[in-house]
């Protein structure tokens, strides 16, 4: 007798071992048809999985997150199946699920083309329509190696050779195609209906640049046609908003091969940068932070003491002088401790808050670089709070409130909160991790924030809260963070004199709100589609004359606005006014002021707001009041 406990708590008895599919069928024909997989005692398995003892079971359908994962995993195999049907000489390697889809890497004698993707996708649809069963079998490791070598699949054989000799491996077959995989998979190819191949890329075998360059095919797969279409629409919109494209069109910045992973800021882009930095600098001043500045190059010995040398050496740029080895700083925290250690600190000095717009460098792989979102040189709005144990909870709660205000000012109101807990490789005792993780969770509860647990994703020295923005397209961007750190003050021997006259270790809170300014500006550009609010726009208003007769009046209007502290572009070119309006509109300026004879005679301006909104004629004073109100309230036009 096998007893199955279902999610609603009800129980069903079966005379002997029973498969997930059989349980689903016993519940109802509709569920049996919808079943993609099962979750037995928390483990996702195929519908063919046989349950031999009393277990808890959930039937997984396309409505479940686990179901979508199984669909995408199975669609990756369907892609490989189609490629082998069309290109028999191609070798298959690996094909994992990724966010929103999957990819599969292939070795083939010629590059695949976009035209090939169309043919492959069509073949996938044909194979799916056959509704071929997907069946699992298990082989001893060495037998599996020999099997794949006989098929000419040497990459698969190499993967299996890395598995211990005493282990069995599982294979999944659909039609004429069989692949190495742990599973689970959908019961048959007919369950795979809503997919699309997206793009081609290169990828080194096993991620090692010394190995062969493989061809990677990316795809996406969804449970319904509507979900697939929504995703494709979102991607189209994301392409329009791509910060790299808008950076060129709006003349903000560029990336050059002479300095890969580093940003050349143009005048307009640097104006935007300064807008973000000066705003954050005011945030520092208003919230008790003292701004500091540390050196770019620090002796290797400091990074060894902090543990960064062992953990991050391969991502650090190093240099040598007079037989001493140095590193460009990848983060600012050790420098802030050295500043804290200068002079005797008392408990009365705490909490002591340091802030720095610190320039950091990390030797990111070239394949991971992405516009200004992922670079090798970046600036953080970095800050560290030195405090006592008793001050941790309030400081963390106050930081969350500050971060919420900053994000709101930049137009973000949807924030996702996660507490990243201890990783497998870490320093510090379990007692330390228990205490610090609890403090972070309590601070979020104190702030009234619902949060998720990101198990094992903390830094090697401390747990952290991760604050992620949700943008207009529903994408998540992790920007802010706060970490409780006892280890670094211990390693670098920092102290303060307590109320009892004894020496104590301070607690160090690592915190950032926008994180990398480069990345945050990229997010802002994509969120606004380049139509930045007036307070951030590099050019806030353009003044356009209709004919030369109004040139002098246009100059005086522009001068008046500049004297008000506004960023103004004066366009006196001998061009048609419709041409000038269109050209400046494409630059997504908040306001255009048109002056003709009528406006000049009345001492007024004709105002056009972004998006082609005609606000009519108004006095210059009235316009100044409007735009300064927009800037003061950080309004989005």
PDB file of N, CA and C in Angstrom, residues 392-394 396-397 400 438-449 465 467 482:
ATOM      1  N   UNK A 392      22.743  48.786  15.134  1.00  0.00           N
ATOM      2  CA  UNK A 392      22.596  48.124  13.837  1.00  0.00           C
ATOM      3  C   UNK A 392      21.165  48.211  13.326  1.00  0.00           C
ATOM      4  N   UNK A 393      20.200  47.825  14.149  1.00  0.00           N
ATOM      5  CA  UNK A 393      18.820  47.715  13.699  1.00  0.00           C
ATOM      6  C   UNK A 393      18.295  49.048  13.179  1.00  0.00           C
ATOM      7  N   UNK A 394      18.517  50.106  13.929  1.00  0.00           N
ATOM      8  CA  UNK A 394      17.999  51.416  13.533  1.00  0.00           C
ATOM      9  C   UNK A 394      18.714  51.947  12.300  1.00  0.00           C
ATOM     10  N   UNK A 396      20.033  50.212   9.884  1.00  0.00           N
ATOM     11  CA  UNK A 396      19.546  49.477   8.709  1.00  0.00           C
ATOM     12  C   UNK A 396      18.153  49.947   8.312  1.00  0.00           C
ATOM     13  N   UNK A 397      17.288  50.142   9.292  1.00  0.00           N
ATOM     14  CA  UNK A 397      15.929  50.619   8.998  1.00  0.00           C
ATOM     15  C   UNK A 397      15.960  52.029   8.407  1.00  0.00           C
ATOM     16  N   UNK A 400      17.010  51.858   4.762  1.00  0.00           N
ATOM     17  CA  UNK A 400      15.933  51.419   3.877  1.00  0.00           C
ATOM     18  C   UNK A 400      14.992  52.580   3.554  1.00  0.00           C
ATOM     19  N   UNK A 438      19.610  37.610  11.241  1.00  0.00           N
ATOM     20  CA  UNK A 438      18.413  37.973  12.010  1.00  0.00           C
ATOM     21  C   UNK A 438      18.247  39.494  12.058  1.00  0.00           C
ATOM     22  N   UNK A 439      19.346  40.225  12.242  1.00  0.00           N
ATOM     23  CA  UNK A 439      19.274  41.683  12.340  1.00  0.00           C
ATOM     24  C   UNK A 439      18.762  42.293  11.036  1.00  0.00           C
ATOM     25  N   UNK A 440      19.228  41.787   9.895  1.00  0.00           N
ATOM     26  CA  UNK A 440      18.763  42.320   8.617  1.00  0.00           C
ATOM     27  C   UNK A 440      17.275  42.059   8.422  1.00  0.00           C
ATOM     28  N   UNK A 441      16.841  40.859   8.739  1.00  0.00           N
ATOM     29  CA  UNK A 441      15.416  40.534   8.586  1.00  0.00           C
ATOM     30  C   UNK A 441      14.557  41.401   9.508  1.00  0.00           C
ATOM     31  N   UNK A 442      15.019  41.602  10.730  1.00  0.00           N
ATOM     32  CA  UNK A 442      14.268  42.424  11.675  1.00  0.00           C
ATOM     33  C   UNK A 442      14.196  43.878  11.212  1.00  0.00           C
ATOM     34  N   UNK A 443      15.263  44.375  10.594  1.00  0.00           N
ATOM     35  CA  UNK A 443      15.244  45.762  10.126  1.00  0.00           C
ATOM     36  C   UNK A 443      14.205  45.950   9.022  1.00  0.00           C
ATOM     37  N   UNK A 444      14.042  44.946   8.153  1.00  0.00           N
ATOM     38  CA  UNK A 444      13.033  45.043   7.102  1.00  0.00           C
ATOM     39  C   UNK A 444      11.628  44.937   7.688  1.00  0.00           C
ATOM     40  N   UNK A 445      11.473  44.094   8.687  1.00  0.00           N
ATOM     41  CA  UNK A 445      10.162  44.016   9.359  1.00  0.00           C
ATOM     42  C   UNK A 445       9.834  45.348  10.023  1.00  0.00           C
ATOM     43  N   UNK A 446      10.836  45.966  10.647  1.00  0.00           N
ATOM     44  CA  UNK A 446      10.654  47.268  11.273  1.00  0.00           C
ATOM     45  C   UNK A 446      10.257  48.312  10.235  1.00  0.00           C
ATOM     46  N   UNK A 447      10.752  48.166   9.005  1.00  0.00           N
ATOM     47  CA  UNK A 447      10.440  49.103   7.916  1.00  0.00           C
ATOM     48  C   UNK A 447       9.132  48.766   7.214  1.00  0.00           C
ATOM     49  N   UNK A 448       8.493  47.671   7.616  1.00  0.00           N
ATOM     50  CA  UNK A 448       7.236  47.273   6.991  1.00  0.00           C
ATOM     51  C   UNK A 448       7.390  46.691   5.600  1.00  0.00           C
ATOM     52  N   UNK A 449       8.539  46.092   5.316  1.00  0.00           N
ATOM     53  CA  UNK A 449       8.822  45.567   3.976  1.00  0.00           C
ATOM     54  C   UNK A 449       8.681  44.048   3.943  1.00  0.00           C
ATOM     55  N   UNK A 465      21.159  42.753   2.544  1.00  0.00           N
ATOM     56  CA  UNK A 465      19.866  43.002   1.917  1.00  0.00           C
ATOM     57  C   UNK A 465      20.143  43.493   0.507  1.00  0.00           C
ATOM     58  N   UNK A 467      18.369  45.301  -2.725  1.00  0.00           N
ATOM     59  CA  UNK A 467      17.215  46.101  -3.117  1.00  0.00           C
ATOM     60  C   UNK A 467      17.180  46.157  -4.644  1.00  0.00           C
ATOM     61  N   UNK A 482      22.781  46.619   1.611  1.00  0.00           N
ATOM     62  CA  UNK A 482      23.398  46.911   2.902  1.00  0.00           C
ATOM     63  C   UNK A 482      23.841  45.585   3.509  1.00  0.00           C
TER      64      UNK A 482
END
